[in-house]
PDB file of C-alpha atoms in Angstrom:
ATOM      1  CA  UNK A  29     -11.758 -25.433  -2.792  1.00  0.00           C
ATOM      2  CA  UNK A  30      -9.985 -25.112   0.409  1.00  0.00           C
ATOM      3  CA  UNK A  31      -9.811 -21.480   1.634  1.00  0.00           C
ATOM      4  CA  UNK A  32      -8.632 -19.420   4.619  1.00  0.00           C
ATOM      5  CA  UNK A  33     -10.538 -16.271   5.641  1.00  0.00           C
ATOM      6  CA  UNK A  34      -8.586 -13.818   7.613  1.00  0.00           C
ATOM      7  CA  UNK A  35     -10.814 -11.451   9.259  1.00  0.00           C
ATOM      8  CA  UNK A  36      -9.712  -8.160  11.007  1.00  0.00           C
ATOM      9  CA  UNK A  37     -12.288  -7.524  13.759  1.00  0.00           C
ATOM     10  CA  UNK A  38     -11.306  -3.866  13.955  1.00  0.00           C
ATOM     11  CA  UNK A  39     -11.871  -3.431  10.302  1.00  0.00           C
ATOM     12  CA  UNK A  40     -13.529   0.151   9.888  1.00  0.00           C
ATOM     13  CA  UNK A  41     -16.470  -0.365   7.586  1.00  0.00           C
ATOM     14  CA  UNK A  42     -17.775  -3.739   8.403  1.00  0.00           C
ATOM     15  CA  UNK A  43     -19.949  -4.729  11.330  1.00  0.00           C
ATOM     16  CA  UNK A  44     -19.984  -8.085  13.335  1.00  0.00           C
ATOM     17  CA  UNK A  45     -23.225  -8.861  11.635  1.00  0.00           C
ATOM     18  CA  UNK A  46     -21.946  -7.923   8.118  1.00  0.00           C
ATOM     19  CA  UNK A  47     -18.920 -10.199   8.689  1.00  0.00           C
ATOM     20  CA  UNK A  48     -21.093 -13.095   9.655  1.00  0.00           C
ATOM     21  CA  UNK A  49     -23.131 -12.762   6.413  1.00  0.00           C
ATOM     22  CA  UNK A  50     -19.924 -12.563   4.359  1.00  0.00           C
ATOM     23  CA  UNK A  51     -18.506 -15.659   6.062  1.00  0.00           C
ATOM     24  CA  UNK A  52     -21.784 -17.690   5.467  1.00  0.00           C
ATOM     25  CA  UNK A  53     -21.823 -16.504   1.762  1.00  0.00           C
ATOM     26  CA  UNK A  54     -18.117 -17.767   1.299  1.00  0.00           C
ATOM     27  CA  UNK A  55     -18.610 -21.014   3.241  1.00  0.00           C
ATOM     28  CA  UNK A  56     -21.577 -22.126   0.972  1.00  0.00           C
ATOM     29  CA  UNK A  57     -19.190 -22.239  -2.021  1.00  0.00           C
ATOM     30  CA  UNK A  58     -15.997 -23.587  -0.530  1.00  0.00           C
ATOM     31  CA  UNK A  59     -14.443 -25.543   2.516  1.00  0.00           C
ATOM     32  CA  UNK A  60     -13.731 -22.425   4.740  1.00  0.00           C
ATOM     33  CA  UNK A  61     -11.798 -21.918   7.743  1.00  0.00           C
ATOM     34  CA  UNK A  62     -12.333 -18.362   9.147  1.00  0.00           C
ATOM     35  CA  UNK A  63      -9.610 -16.870  11.724  1.00  0.00           C
ATOM     36  CA  UNK A  64      -9.968 -13.528  13.623  1.00  0.00           C
ATOM     37  CA  UNK A  65      -6.939 -11.619  14.008  1.00  0.00           C
ATOM     38  CA  UNK A  66      -5.781 -10.936  17.537  1.00  0.00           C
ATOM     39  CA  UNK A  67      -2.774  -8.891  17.393  1.00  0.00           C
ATOM     40  CA  UNK A  68      -0.712  -6.741  14.896  1.00  0.00           C
ATOM     41  CA  UNK A  69       1.259  -9.083  12.596  1.00  0.00           C
ATOM     42  CA  UNK A  70      -1.355 -12.092  13.189  1.00  0.00           C
ATOM     43  CA  UNK A  71      -2.686 -11.814   9.402  1.00  0.00           C
ATOM     44  CA  UNK A  72       1.059 -12.055   8.321  1.00  0.00           C
ATOM     45  CA  UNK A  73       1.553 -15.306  10.442  1.00  0.00           C
ATOM     46  CA  UNK A  74      -1.703 -16.833   9.077  1.00  0.00           C
ATOM     47  CA  UNK A  75      -0.683 -16.089   5.640  1.00  0.00           C
ATOM     48  CA  UNK A  76       2.683 -17.659   6.257  1.00  0.00           C
ATOM     49  CA  UNK A  77       0.958 -20.815   7.716  1.00  0.00           C
ATOM     50  CA  UNK A  78      -1.216 -20.941   4.790  1.00  0.00           C
ATOM     51  CA  UNK A  79       1.788 -20.860   2.367  1.00  0.00           C
ATOM     52  CA  UNK A  80       3.711 -23.450   4.315  1.00  0.00           C
ATOM     53  CA  UNK A  81       0.784 -25.850   4.570  1.00  0.00           C
ATOM     54  CA  UNK A  82       0.414 -27.019   1.219  1.00  0.00           C
ATOM     55  CA  UNK A  83      -3.266 -27.466   1.982  1.00  0.00           C
ATOM     56  CA  UNK A  84      -4.727 -24.001   1.110  1.00  0.00           C
ATOM     57  CA  UNK A  85      -5.910 -23.076  -2.417  1.00  0.00           C
ATOM     58  CA  UNK A  86      -7.197 -19.467  -1.435  1.00  0.00           C
ATOM     59  CA  UNK A  87      -6.476 -16.955   1.130  1.00  0.00           C
ATOM     60  CA  UNK A  88      -9.195 -14.273   1.452  1.00  0.00           C
ATOM     61  CA  UNK A  89      -8.475 -11.043   3.646  1.00  0.00           C
ATOM     62  CA  UNK A  90     -11.321  -9.297   5.156  1.00  0.00           C
ATOM     63  CA  UNK A  91     -10.141  -5.839   6.288  1.00  0.00           C
ATOM     64  CA  UNK A  92      -8.431  -2.830   5.040  1.00  0.00           C
ATOM     65  CA  UNK A  93      -5.114  -2.325   3.149  1.00  0.00           C
ATOM     66  CA  UNK A  94      -2.996  -3.153   6.504  1.00  0.00           C
ATOM     67  CA  UNK A  95      -4.673  -6.440   6.727  1.00  0.00           C
ATOM     68  CA  UNK A  96      -4.126  -7.180   2.903  1.00  0.00           C
ATOM     69  CA  UNK A  97      -0.328  -6.116   3.244  1.00  0.00           C
ATOM     70  CA  UNK A  98       0.228  -8.644   6.276  1.00  0.00           C
ATOM     71  CA  UNK A  99      -1.431 -11.516   4.445  1.00  0.00           C
ATOM     72  CA  UNK A 100       0.592 -10.738   1.350  1.00  0.00           C
ATOM     73  CA  UNK A 101       3.921 -10.722   3.365  1.00  0.00           C
ATOM     74  CA  UNK A 102       3.003 -13.733   5.001  1.00  0.00           C
ATOM     75  CA  UNK A 103       2.007 -15.661   1.655  1.00  0.00           C
ATOM     76  CA  UNK A 104       5.476 -14.267   0.119  1.00  0.00           C
ATOM     77  CA  UNK A 105       7.759 -14.954   3.100  1.00  0.00           C
ATOM     78  CA  UNK A 106       9.837 -17.207   0.924  1.00  0.00           C
ATOM     79  CA  UNK A 107       9.241 -15.300  -2.369  1.00  0.00           C
ATOM     80  CA  UNK A 108       6.696 -15.673  -5.123  1.00  0.00           C
ATOM     81  CA  UNK A 109       5.817 -19.114  -6.602  1.00  0.00           C
ATOM     82  CA  UNK A 110       2.749 -18.812  -8.830  1.00  0.00           C
ATOM     83  CA  UNK A 111       2.408 -22.684  -9.213  1.00  0.00           C
ATOM     84  CA  UNK A 112       2.552 -23.470  -5.442  1.00  0.00           C
ATOM     85  CA  UNK A 113       1.248 -20.486  -3.393  1.00  0.00           C
ATOM     86  CA  UNK A 114      -2.532 -19.947  -2.557  1.00  0.00           C
ATOM     87  CA  UNK A 115      -4.379 -17.265  -4.600  1.00  0.00           C
ATOM     88  CA  UNK A 116      -5.385 -14.153  -2.766  1.00  0.00           C
ATOM     89  CA  UNK A 117      -8.893 -12.567  -2.631  1.00  0.00           C
ATOM     90  CA  UNK A 118      -9.594  -9.282  -0.869  1.00  0.00           C
ATOM     91  CA  UNK A 119     -12.889  -8.139   0.778  1.00  0.00           C
ATOM     92  CA  UNK A 120     -12.628  -4.263   1.403  1.00  0.00           C
ATOM     93  CA  UNK A 121     -13.295  -3.653   4.987  1.00  0.00           C
ATOM     94  CA  UNK A 122     -11.167  -0.568   5.827  1.00  0.00           C
ATOM     95  CA  UNK A 123     -11.569   3.269   5.307  1.00  0.00           C
ATOM     96  CA  UNK A 124      -9.717   3.296   1.910  1.00  0.00           C
ATOM     97  CA  UNK A 125      -9.160   0.007   0.404  1.00  0.00           C
ATOM     98  CA  UNK A 126      -6.848   1.199  -2.292  1.00  0.00           C
ATOM     99  CA  UNK A 127      -5.529  -2.281  -3.347  1.00  0.00           C
ATOM    100  CA  UNK A 128      -9.135  -3.768  -3.643  1.00  0.00           C
ATOM    101  CA  UNK A 129     -10.463  -0.737  -5.698  1.00  0.00           C
ATOM    102  CA  UNK A 130      -7.427  -0.687  -7.889  1.00  0.00           C
ATOM    103  CA  UNK A 131      -8.247  -4.255  -8.799  1.00  0.00           C
ATOM    104  CA  UNK A 132     -11.698  -3.217  -9.958  1.00  0.00           C
ATOM    105  CA  UNK A 133     -13.621  -4.557  -6.980  1.00  0.00           C
ATOM    106  CA  UNK A 134     -16.438  -2.677  -5.579  1.00  0.00           C
ATOM    107  CA  UNK A 135     -15.686  -0.638  -2.360  1.00  0.00           C
ATOM    108  CA  UNK A 136     -18.849  -2.394  -0.669  1.00  0.00           C
ATOM    109  CA  UNK A 137     -17.848  -5.646   1.423  1.00  0.00           C
ATOM    110  CA  UNK A 138     -21.100  -7.480   0.336  1.00  0.00           C
ATOM    111  CA  UNK A 139     -20.742  -6.392  -3.325  1.00  0.00           C
ATOM    112  CA  UNK A 140     -17.150  -7.296  -3.425  1.00  0.00           C
ATOM    113  CA  UNK A 141     -17.942 -10.827  -2.022  1.00  0.00           C
ATOM    114  CA  UNK A 142     -20.302 -11.301  -4.840  1.00  0.00           C
ATOM    115  CA  UNK A 143     -17.874 -10.307  -7.264  1.00  0.00           C
ATOM    116  CA  UNK A 144     -15.188 -12.700  -5.898  1.00  0.00           C
ATOM    117  CA  UNK A 145     -17.763 -15.586  -5.839  1.00  0.00           C
ATOM    118  CA  UNK A 146     -18.638 -14.849  -9.550  1.00  0.00           C
ATOM    119  CA  UNK A 147     -14.862 -14.694 -10.375  1.00  0.00           C
ATOM    120  CA  UNK A 148     -14.456 -18.122  -8.674  1.00  0.00           C
ATOM    121  CA  UNK A 149     -17.363 -19.488 -10.558  1.00  0.00           C
ATOM    122  CA  UNK A 150     -15.868 -18.384 -13.769  1.00  0.00           C
ATOM    123  CA  UNK A 151     -12.325 -19.246 -12.815  1.00  0.00           C
ATOM    124  CA  UNK A 152     -10.873 -15.882 -13.496  1.00  0.00           C
ATOM    125  CA  UNK A 153      -8.066 -14.533 -11.711  1.00  0.00           C
ATOM    126  CA  UNK A 154      -5.219 -11.938 -12.329  1.00  0.00           C
ATOM    127  CA  UNK A 155      -1.411 -12.190 -11.832  1.00  0.00           C
ATOM    128  CA  UNK A 156      -0.203  -8.932 -10.302  1.00  0.00           C
ATOM    129  CA  UNK A 157       3.289  -7.360  -9.747  1.00  0.00           C
ATOM    130  CA  UNK A 158       4.139  -6.052  -6.373  1.00  0.00           C
ATOM    131  CA  UNK A 159       6.872  -3.724  -4.874  1.00  0.00           C
ATOM    132  CA  UNK A 160       9.579  -4.931  -2.439  1.00  0.00           C
ATOM    133  CA  UNK A 161      11.422  -2.668  -0.103  1.00  0.00           C
ATOM    134  CA  UNK A 162      14.664  -3.668   1.952  1.00  0.00           C
ATOM    135  CA  UNK A 163      17.514  -2.058   3.779  1.00  0.00           C
ATOM    136  CA  UNK A 164      20.287  -0.935   1.603  1.00  0.00           C
ATOM    137  CA  UNK A 165      23.507  -2.903   1.758  1.00  0.00           C
ATOM    138  CA  UNK A 166      26.414  -0.988   3.274  1.00  0.00           C
ATOM    139  CA  UNK A 167      24.173   1.548   5.027  1.00  0.00           C
ATOM    140  CA  UNK A 168      22.993   1.738   8.605  1.00  0.00           C
ATOM    141  CA  UNK A 169      19.529   0.208   7.515  1.00  0.00           C
ATOM    142  CA  UNK A 170      21.032  -2.770   5.680  1.00  0.00           C
ATOM    143  CA  UNK A 171      19.798  -5.110   8.359  1.00  0.00           C
ATOM    144  CA  UNK A 172      16.149  -4.041   7.907  1.00  0.00           C
ATOM    145  CA  UNK A 173      14.303  -6.983   6.686  1.00  0.00           C
ATOM    146  CA  UNK A 174      12.577  -6.847   3.221  1.00  0.00           C
ATOM    147  CA  UNK A 175       8.988  -6.270   3.162  1.00  0.00           C
ATOM    148  CA  UNK A 176       6.290  -6.483   0.045  1.00  0.00           C
ATOM    149  CA  UNK A 177       3.879  -3.717  -0.639  1.00  0.00           C
ATOM    150  CA  UNK A 178       0.826  -3.921  -2.890  1.00  0.00           C
ATOM    151  CA  UNK A 179       0.240  -0.456  -3.934  1.00  0.00           C
ATOM    152  CA  UNK A 180       2.418   2.342  -2.477  1.00  0.00           C
ATOM    153  CA  UNK A 181       5.229   3.333  -0.366  1.00  0.00           C
ATOM    154  CA  UNK A 182       6.610   6.686   0.674  1.00  0.00           C
ATOM    155  CA  UNK A 183       9.658   8.190   2.381  1.00  0.00           C
ATOM    156  CA  UNK A 184       9.486  11.611   3.824  1.00  0.00           C
ATOM    157  CA  UNK A 185       6.457  13.954   3.971  1.00  0.00           C
ATOM    158  CA  UNK A 186       3.541  11.414   3.229  1.00  0.00           C
ATOM    159  CA  UNK A 187       4.889   8.795   5.602  1.00  0.00           C
ATOM    160  CA  UNK A 188       4.939  11.448   8.300  1.00  0.00           C
ATOM    161  CA  UNK A 189       1.327  12.124   7.722  1.00  0.00           C
ATOM    162  CA  UNK A 190       0.591   8.341   7.872  1.00  0.00           C
ATOM    163  CA  UNK A 191       2.389   8.200  11.155  1.00  0.00           C
ATOM    164  CA  UNK A 192       0.396  11.158  12.599  1.00  0.00           C
ATOM    165  CA  UNK A 193      -2.882   9.508  11.501  1.00  0.00           C
ATOM    166  CA  UNK A 194      -1.747   6.242  13.376  1.00  0.00           C
ATOM    167  CA  UNK A 195      -1.040   8.390  16.364  1.00  0.00           C
ATOM    168  CA  UNK A 196      -4.544   9.809  16.358  1.00  0.00           C
ATOM    169  CA  UNK A 197      -6.063   6.356  15.969  1.00  0.00           C
ATOM    170  CA  UNK A 198      -4.209   5.126  18.968  1.00  0.00           C
ATOM    171  CA  UNK A 199      -5.866   7.773  20.954  1.00  0.00           C
ATOM    172  CA  UNK A 200      -9.383   6.666  19.812  1.00  0.00           C
ATOM    173  CA  UNK A 201      -9.879   8.769  16.749  1.00  0.00           C
ATOM    174  CA  UNK A 202     -11.646   7.256  13.868  1.00  0.00           C
ATOM    175  CA  UNK A 203      -9.738   6.890  10.578  1.00  0.00           C
ATOM    176  CA  UNK A 204     -11.700   9.466   8.464  1.00  0.00           C
ATOM    177  CA  UNK A 205     -10.612  11.394   5.359  1.00  0.00           C
ATOM    178  CA  UNK A 206     -11.152  14.544   7.422  1.00  0.00           C
ATOM    179  CA  UNK A 207      -8.553  13.146  10.004  1.00  0.00           C
ATOM    180  CA  UNK A 208      -6.024  12.531   7.203  1.00  0.00           C
ATOM    181  CA  UNK A 209      -6.531  16.162   5.852  1.00  0.00           C
ATOM    182  CA  UNK A 210      -5.911  17.746   9.258  1.00  0.00           C
ATOM    183  CA  UNK A 211      -2.756  15.685   9.562  1.00  0.00           C
ATOM    184  CA  UNK A 212      -1.496  16.687   6.214  1.00  0.00           C
ATOM    185  CA  UNK A 213      -1.794  20.369   7.426  1.00  0.00           C
ATOM    186  CA  UNK A 214       0.009  19.695  10.577  1.00  0.00           C
ATOM    187  CA  UNK A 215       2.727  17.711   8.952  1.00  0.00           C
ATOM    188  CA  UNK A 216       3.321  20.604   6.423  1.00  0.00           C
ATOM    189  CA  UNK A 217       3.289  23.293   9.307  1.00  0.00           C
ATOM    190  CA  UNK A 218       5.990  21.189  11.212  1.00  0.00           C
ATOM    191  CA  UNK A 219       8.058  19.628   8.215  1.00  0.00           C
ATOM    192  CA  UNK A 220      11.551  20.960   8.750  1.00  0.00           C
ATOM    193  CA  UNK A 221      12.938  19.930   5.480  1.00  0.00           C
ATOM    194  CA  UNK A 222      10.288  21.118   3.042  1.00  0.00           C
ATOM    195  CA  UNK A 223      12.317  23.768   1.382  1.00  0.00           C
ATOM    196  CA  UNK A 224      15.550  21.771   1.027  1.00  0.00           C
ATOM    197  CA  UNK A 225      14.952  18.096   0.227  1.00  0.00           C
ATOM    198  CA  UNK A 226      17.257  15.594   1.762  1.00  0.00           C
ATOM    199  CA  UNK A 227      16.783  12.595  -0.435  1.00  0.00           C
ATOM    200  CA  UNK A 228      18.737  11.370  -3.477  1.00  0.00           C
ATOM    201  CA  UNK A 229      17.166   8.700  -5.802  1.00  0.00           C
ATOM    202  CA  UNK A 230      19.692   6.455  -7.486  1.00  0.00           C
ATOM    203  CA  UNK A 231      18.953   4.280 -10.469  1.00  0.00           C
ATOM    204  CA  UNK A 232      21.432   2.008 -12.184  1.00  0.00           C
ATOM    205  CA  UNK A 233      22.637   3.555 -15.305  1.00  0.00           C
ATOM    206  CA  UNK A 234      21.086   6.793 -14.597  1.00  0.00           C
ATOM    207  CA  UNK A 235      22.074  10.185 -13.160  1.00  0.00           C
ATOM    208  CA  UNK A 236      21.023  10.440  -9.303  1.00  0.00           C
ATOM    209  CA  UNK A 237      18.127  12.831  -8.651  1.00  0.00           C
ATOM    210  CA  UNK A 238      18.999  14.917  -5.769  1.00  0.00           C
ATOM    211  CA  UNK A 239      17.057  17.392  -3.312  1.00  0.00           C
ATOM    212  CA  UNK A 240      14.009  15.449  -3.025  1.00  0.00           C
ATOM    213  CA  UNK A 241      11.743  16.612  -0.326  1.00  0.00           C
ATOM    214  CA  UNK A 242       9.028  13.982  -0.960  1.00  0.00           C
ATOM    215  CA  UNK A 243       8.977  10.572  -2.667  1.00  0.00           C
ATOM    216  CA  UNK A 244       5.942   8.547  -3.584  1.00  0.00           C
ATOM    217  CA  UNK A 245       6.546   4.957  -4.798  1.00  0.00           C
ATOM    218  CA  UNK A 246       3.503   3.589  -6.535  1.00  0.00           C
ATOM    219  CA  UNK A 247       2.883   0.032  -7.725  1.00  0.00           C
ATOM    220  CA  UNK A 248      -0.535   0.956  -9.322  1.00  0.00           C
ATOM    221  CA  UNK A 249      -2.840   3.943  -9.980  1.00  0.00           C
ATOM    222  CA  UNK A 250      -4.583   5.620  -8.308  1.00  0.00           C
ATOM    223  CA  UNK A 251      -2.191   6.387  -5.415  1.00  0.00           C
ATOM    224  CA  UNK A 252      -5.033   6.922  -3.020  1.00  0.00           C
ATOM    225  CA  UNK A 253      -8.553   8.123  -2.728  1.00  0.00           C
ATOM    226  CA  UNK A 254     -10.062  11.201  -0.841  1.00  0.00           C
ATOM    227  CA  UNK A 255     -13.552   9.853  -0.254  1.00  0.00           C
ATOM    228  CA  UNK A 256     -14.474   8.602  -3.654  1.00  0.00           C
ATOM    229  CA  UNK A 257     -12.154  10.929  -5.537  1.00  0.00           C
ATOM    230  CA  UNK A 258      -9.120   9.044  -6.932  1.00  0.00           C
ATOM    231  CA  UNK A 259      -5.668  10.762  -6.684  1.00  0.00           C
ATOM    232  CA  UNK A 260      -3.146   9.960  -9.263  1.00  0.00           C
ATOM    233  CA  UNK A 261       0.407  10.577  -8.228  1.00  0.00           C
ATOM    234  CA  UNK A 262       1.733   8.518 -11.063  1.00  0.00           C
ATOM    235  CA  UNK A 263      -0.975   7.798 -13.592  1.00  0.00           C
ATOM    236  CA  UNK A 264       1.051   5.364 -15.622  1.00  0.00           C
ATOM    237  CA  UNK A 265       1.680   2.927 -12.692  1.00  0.00           C
ATOM    238  CA  UNK A 266       0.148  -0.387 -13.022  1.00  0.00           C
ATOM    239  CA  UNK A 267       0.188  -4.093 -11.650  1.00  0.00           C
ATOM    240  CA  UNK A 268       1.802  -5.078 -14.994  1.00  0.00           C
ATOM    241  CA  UNK A 269       4.775  -2.872 -14.875  1.00  0.00           C
ATOM    242  CA  UNK A 270       7.499  -1.998 -12.417  1.00  0.00           C
ATOM    243  CA  UNK A 271       7.438   0.826  -9.898  1.00  0.00           C
ATOM    244  CA  UNK A 272       6.817   4.496 -10.487  1.00  0.00           C
ATOM    245  CA  UNK A 273       8.160   7.393  -8.566  1.00  0.00           C
ATOM    246  CA  UNK A 274       6.935  10.780  -7.918  1.00  0.00           C
ATOM    247  CA  UNK A 275       9.410  13.076  -6.227  1.00  0.00           C
ATOM    248  CA  UNK A 276       8.922  16.753  -5.298  1.00  0.00           C
ATOM    249  CA  UNK A 277      12.102  19.016  -4.683  1.00  0.00           C
ATOM    250  CA  UNK A 278      10.229  21.809  -2.811  1.00  0.00           C
ATOM    251  CA  UNK A 279       7.350  21.875  -0.375  1.00  0.00           C
ATOM    252  CA  UNK A 280       7.060  25.627  -0.071  1.00  0.00           C
ATOM    253  CA  UNK A 281       3.381  27.034   0.680  1.00  0.00           C
ATOM    254  CA  UNK A 282       2.815  27.821  -3.036  1.00  0.00           C
ATOM    255  CA  UNK A 283       4.334  24.577  -4.268  1.00  0.00           C
ATOM    256  CA  UNK A 284       2.173  22.493  -1.716  1.00  0.00           C
ATOM    257  CA  UNK A 285      -0.905  24.391  -3.034  1.00  0.00           C
ATOM    258  CA  UNK A 286      -0.120  23.882  -6.667  1.00  0.00           C
ATOM    259  CA  UNK A 287       0.744  20.274  -6.229  1.00  0.00           C
ATOM    260  CA  UNK A 288      -2.095  19.516  -3.940  1.00  0.00           C
ATOM    261  CA  UNK A 289      -4.499  21.062  -6.523  1.00  0.00           C
ATOM    262  CA  UNK A 290      -2.988  18.844  -9.153  1.00  0.00           C
ATOM    263  CA  UNK A 291      -3.494  15.709  -7.119  1.00  0.00           C
ATOM    264  CA  UNK A 292      -7.132  16.618  -6.429  1.00  0.00           C
ATOM    265  CA  UNK A 293      -7.668  17.059 -10.014  1.00  0.00           C
ATOM    266  CA  UNK A 294      -5.332  14.377 -11.268  1.00  0.00           C
ATOM    267  CA  UNK A 295      -6.743  11.750 -13.792  1.00  0.00           C
ATOM    268  CA  UNK A 296      -5.647   8.466 -15.511  1.00  0.00           C
ATOM    269  CA  UNK A 297      -4.120  10.963 -18.038  1.00  0.00           C
ATOM    270  CA  UNK A 298      -2.641  13.570 -15.805  1.00  0.00           C
ATOM    271  CA  UNK A 299      -0.734  13.817 -12.591  1.00  0.00           C
ATOM    272  CA  UNK A 300       1.380  16.388 -10.922  1.00  0.00           C
ATOM    273  CA  UNK A 301       3.811  18.219 -12.964  1.00  0.00           C
ATOM    274  CA  UNK A 302       6.237  21.289 -12.790  1.00  0.00           C
ATOM    275  CA  UNK A 303       9.746  22.319 -12.541  1.00  0.00           C
ATOM    276  CA  UNK A 304      10.073  20.915  -8.939  1.00  0.00           C
ATOM    277  CA  UNK A 305       8.285  17.573  -9.822  1.00  0.00           C
ATOM    278  CA  UNK A 306      10.069  14.375 -10.970  1.00  0.00           C
ATOM    279  CA  UNK A 307       8.178  11.588 -12.513  1.00  0.00           C
ATOM    280  CA  UNK A 308       9.623   8.282 -13.231  1.00  0.00           C
ATOM    281  CA  UNK A 309       7.949   5.226 -14.678  1.00  0.00           C
ATOM    282  CA  UNK A 310       8.350   1.537 -14.840  1.00  0.00           C
ATOM    283  CA  UNK A 311      11.594   1.054 -12.556  1.00  0.00           C
ATOM    284  CA  UNK A 312      12.756  -2.381 -11.630  1.00  0.00           C
ATOM    285  CA  UNK A 313      15.476  -1.370  -9.010  1.00  0.00           C
ATOM    286  CA  UNK A 314      16.370   1.724  -7.335  1.00  0.00           C
ATOM    287  CA  UNK A 315      17.553   3.370  -3.985  1.00  0.00           C
ATOM    288  CA  UNK A 316      16.564   6.240  -1.892  1.00  0.00           C
ATOM    289  CA  UNK A 317      19.137   7.823   0.347  1.00  0.00           C
ATOM    290  CA  UNK A 318      18.566  10.622   2.865  1.00  0.00           C
ATOM    291  CA  UNK A 319      20.921  12.766   4.703  1.00  0.00           C
ATOM    292  CA  UNK A 320      18.813  12.379   7.867  1.00  0.00           C
ATOM    293  CA  UNK A 321      16.311   9.741   9.047  1.00  0.00           C
ATOM    294  CA  UNK A 322      12.913  10.434   7.566  1.00  0.00           C
ATOM    295  CA  UNK A 323       9.439   8.584   8.279  1.00  0.00           C
ATOM    296  CA  UNK A 324       8.814   5.573   5.970  1.00  0.00           C
ATOM    297  CA  UNK A 325       5.486   4.049   5.189  1.00  0.00           C
ATOM    298  CA  UNK A 326       4.221   1.066   3.100  1.00  0.00           C
ATOM    299  CA  UNK A 327       0.567   0.575   1.923  1.00  0.00           C
ATOM    300  CA  UNK A 328      -0.438   3.111   4.674  1.00  0.00           C
ATOM    301  CA  UNK A 329       1.483   1.504   7.568  1.00  0.00           C
ATOM    302  CA  UNK A 330       4.118   3.714   9.329  1.00  0.00           C
ATOM    303  CA  UNK A 331       7.284   1.770   9.755  1.00  0.00           C
ATOM    304  CA  UNK A 332       9.576   3.992  11.762  1.00  0.00           C
ATOM    305  CA  UNK A 333      12.367   6.013  10.261  1.00  0.00           C
ATOM    306  CA  UNK A 334      14.869   5.188   7.465  1.00  0.00           C
ATOM    307  CA  UNK A 335      17.944   6.723   5.906  1.00  0.00           C
ATOM    308  CA  UNK A 336      18.172   4.397   2.891  1.00  0.00           C
ATOM    309  CA  UNK A 337      15.732   2.104   1.221  1.00  0.00           C
ATOM    310  CA  UNK A 338      16.179  -0.141  -1.835  1.00  0.00           C
ATOM    311  CA  UNK A 339      13.258  -0.866  -3.887  1.00  0.00           C
ATOM    312  CA  UNK A 340      12.473  -3.642  -6.413  1.00  0.00           C
ATOM    313  CA  UNK A 341       9.569  -4.014  -8.848  1.00  0.00           C
ATOM    314  CA  UNK A 342       8.566  -7.635  -8.937  1.00  0.00           C
ATOM    315  CA  UNK A 343       6.495  -8.542 -11.972  1.00  0.00           C
ATOM    316  CA  UNK A 344       3.955 -11.487 -11.796  1.00  0.00           C
ATOM    317  CA  UNK A 345       4.275 -11.913  -7.990  1.00  0.00           C
ATOM    318  CA  UNK A 346       0.889 -13.172  -6.908  1.00  0.00           C
ATOM    319  CA  UNK A 347      -2.348 -14.640  -8.361  1.00  0.00           C
ATOM    320  CA  UNK A 348      -5.558 -12.561  -7.299  1.00  0.00           C
ATOM    321  CA  UNK A 349      -9.147 -13.707  -7.699  1.00  0.00           C
ATOM    322  CA  UNK A 350     -10.895 -10.897  -9.542  1.00  0.00           C
TER     323      UNK A 350
END
């Protein structure tokens, strides 16, 4: 098997020594080329080259969810093709590793590598669906290029939190769960639209949902983790269905306390609920419009602000070794 290993040297939870051990373990079982990323977007470029070469059977992403997202977008730059494109394997090296954990992989890089090698030996893989977001035709964002996401996207409040975390990391702060919690509080205190939502969700054949102050789009469950605690924004979401949406129409102090508690105590059977909560399951196409530009994130990567985004749930988009 010919494989490309894409290594993020800034991965939060793997040392240089650990990465060397993983590289040797993988190289003992396949013809492996390991490349260390050198700039933002490099993993995407490497994934694209692997897709276009016709010579690579497997791309292994060693890093966090951002690295995985870049590799996936490189692999799928011309769209899904299960018969032609390389398979993907993920070795978790970030602080949260939602995609890898949603696939059932251990959250330890060494253990995950062992699981991947076992899967390769047993020739087991899974075909997963992905989300695709693009600028909406006829809006000021129509020229925004489409981009794939593996587990979640968000327009509004949660994306604002992601943007704040990225700012802190650029200032030298470590990506910890405590850092995220602090930025949630700051985003809440400074959120100008938390009482009257600006977003409208439009789904073909359905009545529009108006007045959303928060929107979380899930491709799988859980939505994220706080330490080892999974948080289920849309418990029914999965890699074998379309996209799920959790929308909240009010972010008052009492509402945030209530829905925050529900997220912390959520489970595969129970997510946030209440008169200001909107839950939609297994959507193939929908659009979010906002009356003003709002922060936008995909797979935990802040992508600036948007006023309109069109989402597509694409089933059977990628083969994953697991």
